[in-house]
XYZ file of C-alpha atoms in Angstrom:
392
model
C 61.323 -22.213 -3.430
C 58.106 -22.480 -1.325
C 55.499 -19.426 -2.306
C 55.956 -16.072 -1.509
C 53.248 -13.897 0.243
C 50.328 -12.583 -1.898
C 51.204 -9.161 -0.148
C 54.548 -8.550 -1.778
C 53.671 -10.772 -5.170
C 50.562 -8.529 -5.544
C 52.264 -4.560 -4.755
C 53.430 -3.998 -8.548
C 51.240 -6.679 -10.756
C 52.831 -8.200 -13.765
C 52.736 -6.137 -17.325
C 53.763 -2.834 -18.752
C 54.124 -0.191 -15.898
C 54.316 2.866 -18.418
C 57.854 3.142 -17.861
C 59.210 1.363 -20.699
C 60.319 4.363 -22.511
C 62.422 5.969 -20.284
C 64.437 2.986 -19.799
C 65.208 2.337 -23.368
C 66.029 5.866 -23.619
C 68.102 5.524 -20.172
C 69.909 2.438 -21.941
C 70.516 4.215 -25.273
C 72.212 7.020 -23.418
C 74.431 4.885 -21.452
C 75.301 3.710 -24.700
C 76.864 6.544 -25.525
C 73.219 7.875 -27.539
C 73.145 11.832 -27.203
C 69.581 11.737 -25.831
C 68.192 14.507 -23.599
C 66.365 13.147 -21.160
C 63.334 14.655 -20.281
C 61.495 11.600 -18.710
C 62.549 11.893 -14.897
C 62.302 14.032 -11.871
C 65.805 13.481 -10.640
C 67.780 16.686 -10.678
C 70.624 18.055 -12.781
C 72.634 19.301 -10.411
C 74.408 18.313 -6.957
C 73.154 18.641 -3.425
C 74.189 22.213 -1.931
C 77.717 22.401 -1.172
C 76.667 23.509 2.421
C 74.994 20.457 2.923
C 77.561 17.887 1.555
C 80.237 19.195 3.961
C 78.124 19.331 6.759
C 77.631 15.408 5.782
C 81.291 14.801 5.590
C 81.945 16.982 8.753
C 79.773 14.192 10.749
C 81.339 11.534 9.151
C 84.640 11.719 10.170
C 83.330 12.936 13.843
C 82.390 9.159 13.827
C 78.767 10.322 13.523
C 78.278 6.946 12.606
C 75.633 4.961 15.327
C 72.033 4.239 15.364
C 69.401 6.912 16.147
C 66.405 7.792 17.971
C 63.197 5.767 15.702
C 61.243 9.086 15.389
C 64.630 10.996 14.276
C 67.116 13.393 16.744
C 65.065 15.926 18.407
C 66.886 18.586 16.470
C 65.820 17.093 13.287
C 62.124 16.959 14.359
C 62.346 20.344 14.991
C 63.739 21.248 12.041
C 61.415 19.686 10.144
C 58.278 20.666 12.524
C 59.733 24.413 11.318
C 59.450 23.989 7.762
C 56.209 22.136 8.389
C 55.197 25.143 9.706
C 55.742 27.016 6.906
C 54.835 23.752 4.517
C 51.189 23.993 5.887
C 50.418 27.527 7.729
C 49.834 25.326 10.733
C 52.325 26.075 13.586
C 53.512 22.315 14.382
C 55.510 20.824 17.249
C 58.240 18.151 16.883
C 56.085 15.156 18.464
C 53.412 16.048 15.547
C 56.530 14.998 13.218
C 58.094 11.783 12.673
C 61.721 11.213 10.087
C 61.685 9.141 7.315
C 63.686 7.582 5.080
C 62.229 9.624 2.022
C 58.940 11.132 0.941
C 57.990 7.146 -0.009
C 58.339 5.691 3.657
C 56.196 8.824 5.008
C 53.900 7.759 1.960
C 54.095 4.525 3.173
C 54.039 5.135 6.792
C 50.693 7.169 6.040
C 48.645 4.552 4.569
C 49.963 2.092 6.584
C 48.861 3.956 9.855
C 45.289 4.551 8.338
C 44.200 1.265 6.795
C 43.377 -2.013 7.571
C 43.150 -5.111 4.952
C 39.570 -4.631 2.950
C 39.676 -0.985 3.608
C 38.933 0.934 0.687
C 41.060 4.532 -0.254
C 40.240 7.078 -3.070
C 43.490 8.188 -5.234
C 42.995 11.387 -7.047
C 44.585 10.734 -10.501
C 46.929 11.584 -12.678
C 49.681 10.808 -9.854
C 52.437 9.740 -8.998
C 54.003 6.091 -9.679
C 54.153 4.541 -6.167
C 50.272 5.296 -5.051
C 48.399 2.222 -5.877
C 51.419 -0.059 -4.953
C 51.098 1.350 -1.651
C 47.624 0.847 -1.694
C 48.215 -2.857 -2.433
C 50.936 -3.312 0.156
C 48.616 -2.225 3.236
C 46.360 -4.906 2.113
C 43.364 -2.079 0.716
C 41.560 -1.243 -2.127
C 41.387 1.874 -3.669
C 39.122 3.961 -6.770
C 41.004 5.760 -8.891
C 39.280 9.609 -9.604
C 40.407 11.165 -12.341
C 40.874 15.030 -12.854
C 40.034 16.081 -15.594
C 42.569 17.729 -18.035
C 39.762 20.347 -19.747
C 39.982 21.327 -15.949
C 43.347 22.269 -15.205
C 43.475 18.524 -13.303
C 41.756 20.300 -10.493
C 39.839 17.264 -8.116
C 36.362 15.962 -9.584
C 34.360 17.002 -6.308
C 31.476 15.099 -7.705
C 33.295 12.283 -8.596
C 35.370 11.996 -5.188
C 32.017 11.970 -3.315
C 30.326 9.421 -5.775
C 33.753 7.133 -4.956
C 33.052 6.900 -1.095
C 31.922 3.768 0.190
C 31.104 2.547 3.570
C 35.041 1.054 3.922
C 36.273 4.187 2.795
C 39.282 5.768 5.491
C 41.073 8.020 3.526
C 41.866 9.935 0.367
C 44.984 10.637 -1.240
C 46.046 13.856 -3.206
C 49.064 15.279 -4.230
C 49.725 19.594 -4.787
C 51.581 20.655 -6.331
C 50.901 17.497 -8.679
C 53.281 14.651 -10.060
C 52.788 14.519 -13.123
C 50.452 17.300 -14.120
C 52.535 20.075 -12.333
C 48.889 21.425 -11.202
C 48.372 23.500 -7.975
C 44.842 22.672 -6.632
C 42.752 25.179 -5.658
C 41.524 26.984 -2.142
C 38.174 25.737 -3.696
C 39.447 22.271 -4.450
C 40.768 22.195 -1.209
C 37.658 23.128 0.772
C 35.378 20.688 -1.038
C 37.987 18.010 -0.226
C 38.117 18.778 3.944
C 34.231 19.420 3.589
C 34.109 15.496 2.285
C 36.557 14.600 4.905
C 34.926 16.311 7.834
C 31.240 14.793 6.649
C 32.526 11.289 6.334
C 35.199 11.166 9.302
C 37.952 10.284 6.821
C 41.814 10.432 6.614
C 43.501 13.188 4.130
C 46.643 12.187 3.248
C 48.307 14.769 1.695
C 51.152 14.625 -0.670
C 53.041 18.020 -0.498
C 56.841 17.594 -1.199
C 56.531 20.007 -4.121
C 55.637 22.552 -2.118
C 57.948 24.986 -2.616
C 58.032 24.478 -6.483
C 55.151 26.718 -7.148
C 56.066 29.458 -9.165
C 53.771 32.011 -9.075
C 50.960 29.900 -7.800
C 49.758 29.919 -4.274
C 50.597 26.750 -2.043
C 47.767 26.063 0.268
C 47.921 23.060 2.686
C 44.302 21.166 3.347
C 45.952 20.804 6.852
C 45.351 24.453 7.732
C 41.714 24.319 6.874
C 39.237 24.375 9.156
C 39.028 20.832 11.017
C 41.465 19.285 8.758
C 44.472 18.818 11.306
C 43.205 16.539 13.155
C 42.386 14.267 10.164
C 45.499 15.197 8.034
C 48.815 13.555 7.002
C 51.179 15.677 5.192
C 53.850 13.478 3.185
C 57.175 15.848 3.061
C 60.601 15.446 1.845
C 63.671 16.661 1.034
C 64.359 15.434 -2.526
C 63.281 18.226 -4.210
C 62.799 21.372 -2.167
C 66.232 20.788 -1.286
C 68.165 18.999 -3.891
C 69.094 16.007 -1.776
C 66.869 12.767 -3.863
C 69.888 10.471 -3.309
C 69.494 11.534 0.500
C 66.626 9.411 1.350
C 65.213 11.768 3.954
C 61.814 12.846 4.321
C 58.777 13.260 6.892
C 55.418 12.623 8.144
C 53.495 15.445 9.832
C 49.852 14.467 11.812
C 48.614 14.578 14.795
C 50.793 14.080 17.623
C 48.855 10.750 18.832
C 49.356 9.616 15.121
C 52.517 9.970 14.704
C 53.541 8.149 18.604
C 51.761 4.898 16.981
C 54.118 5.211 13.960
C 56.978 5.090 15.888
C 56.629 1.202 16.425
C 56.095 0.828 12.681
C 60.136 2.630 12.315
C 60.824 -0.238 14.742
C 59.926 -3.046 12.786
C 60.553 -1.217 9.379
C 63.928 1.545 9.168
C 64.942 1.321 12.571
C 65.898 4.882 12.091
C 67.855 7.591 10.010
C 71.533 7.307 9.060
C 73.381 9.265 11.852
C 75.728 11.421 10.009
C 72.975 12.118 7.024
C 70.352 13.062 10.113
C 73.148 16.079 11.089
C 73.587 17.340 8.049
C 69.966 16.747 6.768
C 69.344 18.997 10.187
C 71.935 21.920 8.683
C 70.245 21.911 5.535
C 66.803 22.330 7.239
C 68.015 25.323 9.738
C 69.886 27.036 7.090
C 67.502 26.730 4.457
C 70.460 25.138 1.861
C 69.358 25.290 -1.477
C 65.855 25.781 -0.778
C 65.365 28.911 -2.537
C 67.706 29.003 -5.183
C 66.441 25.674 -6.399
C 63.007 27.400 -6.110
C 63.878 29.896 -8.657
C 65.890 27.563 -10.474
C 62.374 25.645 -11.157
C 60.971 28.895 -12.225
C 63.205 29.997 -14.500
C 63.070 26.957 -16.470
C 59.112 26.507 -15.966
C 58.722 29.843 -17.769
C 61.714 29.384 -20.429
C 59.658 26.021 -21.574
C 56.378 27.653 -21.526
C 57.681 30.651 -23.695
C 59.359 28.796 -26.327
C 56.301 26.166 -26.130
C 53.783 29.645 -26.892
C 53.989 29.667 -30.734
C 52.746 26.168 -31.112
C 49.024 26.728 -30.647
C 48.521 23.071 -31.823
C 49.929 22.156 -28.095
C 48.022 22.518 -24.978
C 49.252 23.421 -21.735
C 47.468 21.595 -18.939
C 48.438 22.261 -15.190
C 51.896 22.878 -15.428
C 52.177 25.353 -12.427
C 54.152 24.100 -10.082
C 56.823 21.084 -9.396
C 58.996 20.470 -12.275
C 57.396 18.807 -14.686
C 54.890 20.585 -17.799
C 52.080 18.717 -18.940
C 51.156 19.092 -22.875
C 48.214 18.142 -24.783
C 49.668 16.405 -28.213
C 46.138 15.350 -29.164
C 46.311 17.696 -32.248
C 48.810 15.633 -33.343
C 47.658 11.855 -32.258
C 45.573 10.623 -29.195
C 48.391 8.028 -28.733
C 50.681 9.679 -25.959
C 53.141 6.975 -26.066
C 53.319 6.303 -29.920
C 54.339 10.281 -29.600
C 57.022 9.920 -27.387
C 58.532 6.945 -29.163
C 58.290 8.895 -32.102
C 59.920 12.119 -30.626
C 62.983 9.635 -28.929
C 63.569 8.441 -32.314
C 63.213 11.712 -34.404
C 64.641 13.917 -32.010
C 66.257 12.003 -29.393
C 64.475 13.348 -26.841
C 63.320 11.482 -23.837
C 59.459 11.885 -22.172
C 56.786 10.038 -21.008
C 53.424 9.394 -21.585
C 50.786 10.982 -20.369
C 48.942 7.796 -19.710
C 51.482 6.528 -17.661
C 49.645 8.329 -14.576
C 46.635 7.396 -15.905
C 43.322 7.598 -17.591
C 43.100 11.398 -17.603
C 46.244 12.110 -18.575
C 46.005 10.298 -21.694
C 47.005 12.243 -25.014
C 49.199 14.057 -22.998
C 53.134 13.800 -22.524
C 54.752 15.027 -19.359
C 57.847 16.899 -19.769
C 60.815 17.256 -17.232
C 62.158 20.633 -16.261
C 65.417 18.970 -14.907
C 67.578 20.049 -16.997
C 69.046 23.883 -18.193
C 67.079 26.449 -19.678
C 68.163 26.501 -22.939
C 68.376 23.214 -23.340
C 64.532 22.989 -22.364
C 63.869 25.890 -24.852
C 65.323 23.957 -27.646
C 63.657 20.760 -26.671
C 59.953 23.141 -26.625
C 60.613 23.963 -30.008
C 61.577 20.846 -31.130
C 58.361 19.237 -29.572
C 56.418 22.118 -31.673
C 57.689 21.108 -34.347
C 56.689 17.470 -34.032
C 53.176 18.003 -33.244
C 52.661 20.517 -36.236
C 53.902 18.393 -38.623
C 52.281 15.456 -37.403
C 49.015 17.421 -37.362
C 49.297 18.684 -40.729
C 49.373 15.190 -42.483
């Protein structure tokens, strides 16, 4: 066949991608392998009941035609509300535009800030899809870790040290994939100051946001300057249980977000009808939103306590979203010789710290998707592991 573009050949280069384990594990459970998987962020349960009859209401009204490219005004508004609330900032439907998932707002975000040979500053660990987003608008990007002796709070120093003269935008992500860290008002302010002083683009990752357990959720788009230079990426995966859904949002400034428009032209052409309606239901009625909050909670703090009597372990970040973050280095530095070891010895599923990268090494990131005692059992278990290893 004749050669395809460098653009798509070049978004995901060739090699190991981190994610090797949690395949094999996904294979050896479809097996029929009793393995708990602990490795994804997909949840354990079904969408909200509300919302999947308020899907199969539309449907058989013959909900079933194209829609508006920026989403139904009902749904911008929707979404404009919880943006509201998202950020602290009050925001109007035109400053919103519907996506299909948090990924195509991601996507959409970059896209609508960066040219080809523009430069971008990621703040690592984080999640999967960042630099091949990078690499599909054509830029290049510096990866800045965050330290994990520092609750993987942002490396001021570091970020500012990263910007060059091709620098549009930086890219952060609170409550943090994988790290499950909350940054800080102080984190936050240091970030807009470097914004506002360099005329940059925040794009800011936020579809966590109301997985925060007892931690504060502060938007960099309601500090001082900052919405006129922000991007929130939202969705409705996780806040309200609807991953499969594919719906999500961007949320900028209103001039923004009319140039993005033409980019769901050429790209989605829109939002499945009778998913926009009941994605709209879910929104206004606030389905599942707090009961999966307190869900995430529950299970945070079940983890946590049964992780407690294993001082050998670590906890790093691990306040909000649903994953915990553990420091195995008393056992080995090698994250993912760990978690092979712990899928074969326990059959327990996890991945690597160093998956997300540098900083995150000798680490192993732990999902919270499934039931509390399983969780606790799987904490003790992981105890175990590392005490025995570290007492060879």
């Amino acid at each position: 066949m004749p050669q395809p573009s460098r653009r798509v050949s070049g978004i995901i280069p060739s090699g190991k991608d981190g994610w090797e384990l949690h395949f094999a594990a996904w294979q050896r459970r479809q097996a029929g392998e009793e393995i708990l998987m602990l490795s994804a962020g997909d949840h354990d349960f079904d969408s909200p009941g509300e919302t999947v009859e308020a899907c199969i209401r539309h449907l058989r009204e013959g909900r079933h035609h194209y829609t508006p490219l920026p989403g139904f005004p009902r749904l911008r508004a929707a979404m404009a509300e919880v943006s509201t609330r998202c950020t602290g900032v009050r925001t109007a439907p035109d400053e919103v535009i519907a996506t299909p998932g948090g990924q195509l707002a991601l996507f959409a975000a970059l896209q609508g800030v960066l040219d080809p040979g523009d430069h971008g500053i990621v703040v690592a660990p984080y999640y999967a899809t960042y630099p091949g987003t990078f690499r599909a608008a054509g830029a290049r990007f510096t990866e800045v870790e965050a330290r994990a002796e520092d609750g993987f709070q942002p490396d001021l120093d570091a970020i500012a040290a990263a910007i060059e003269p091709t620098t549009r935008v930086i890219l952060i992500n609170s409550p943090n994939n994988p790290t499950g860290a909350v940054y800080s008002r102080e984190s936050l302010e240091g970030l807009a100051e470097l914004c506002r002083r360099h005329d940059l683009w925040l794009v800011s990752d936020e579809v966590y946001w109301s997985l925060t357990g007892e931690a504060q959720h502060l938007s960099p788009r309601a500090l001082p300057g900052m919405a006129e230079r922000t991007l929130v990426v939202n969705s409705m995966s996780k806040s309200h249980g609807m991953t499969g859904w594919r719906i999500g949002w961007l949320t900028g400034p209103a001039e923004q977000i009319r140039l993005l428009v033409s980019l769901n032209l050429v790209t989605t052409y829109g939002l499945a009808d009778f998913v926009s309606r009941a994605a709209i239901e879910a929104l206004e009625g606030g389905f599942g939103l707090d009961q999966i909050a307190t869900t995430y909670a529950a299970r945070r703090q079940a983890f946590l306590d049964a992780i407690s009597p294993y001082p050998e372990i670590v906890v790093r970040g691990s306040k909000g979203g649903i994953y915990a973050m553990l420091d195995i280095t008393a056992a080995t530095p090698d994250c993912e010789a760990f978690a092979w070891k712990l899928l074969e010895a326990e059959k327990i599923a996890v991945m690597p710290g160093a998956s997300f990268g540098d900083a995150a090494r000798g680490h192993i990131r732990v999902s919270l998707c499934q039931p509390e005692d399983l969780l606790a059992d799987a904490a003790r278990r992981i105890g175990a592991l590392v005490r025995d290893w570290a007492s060879r």
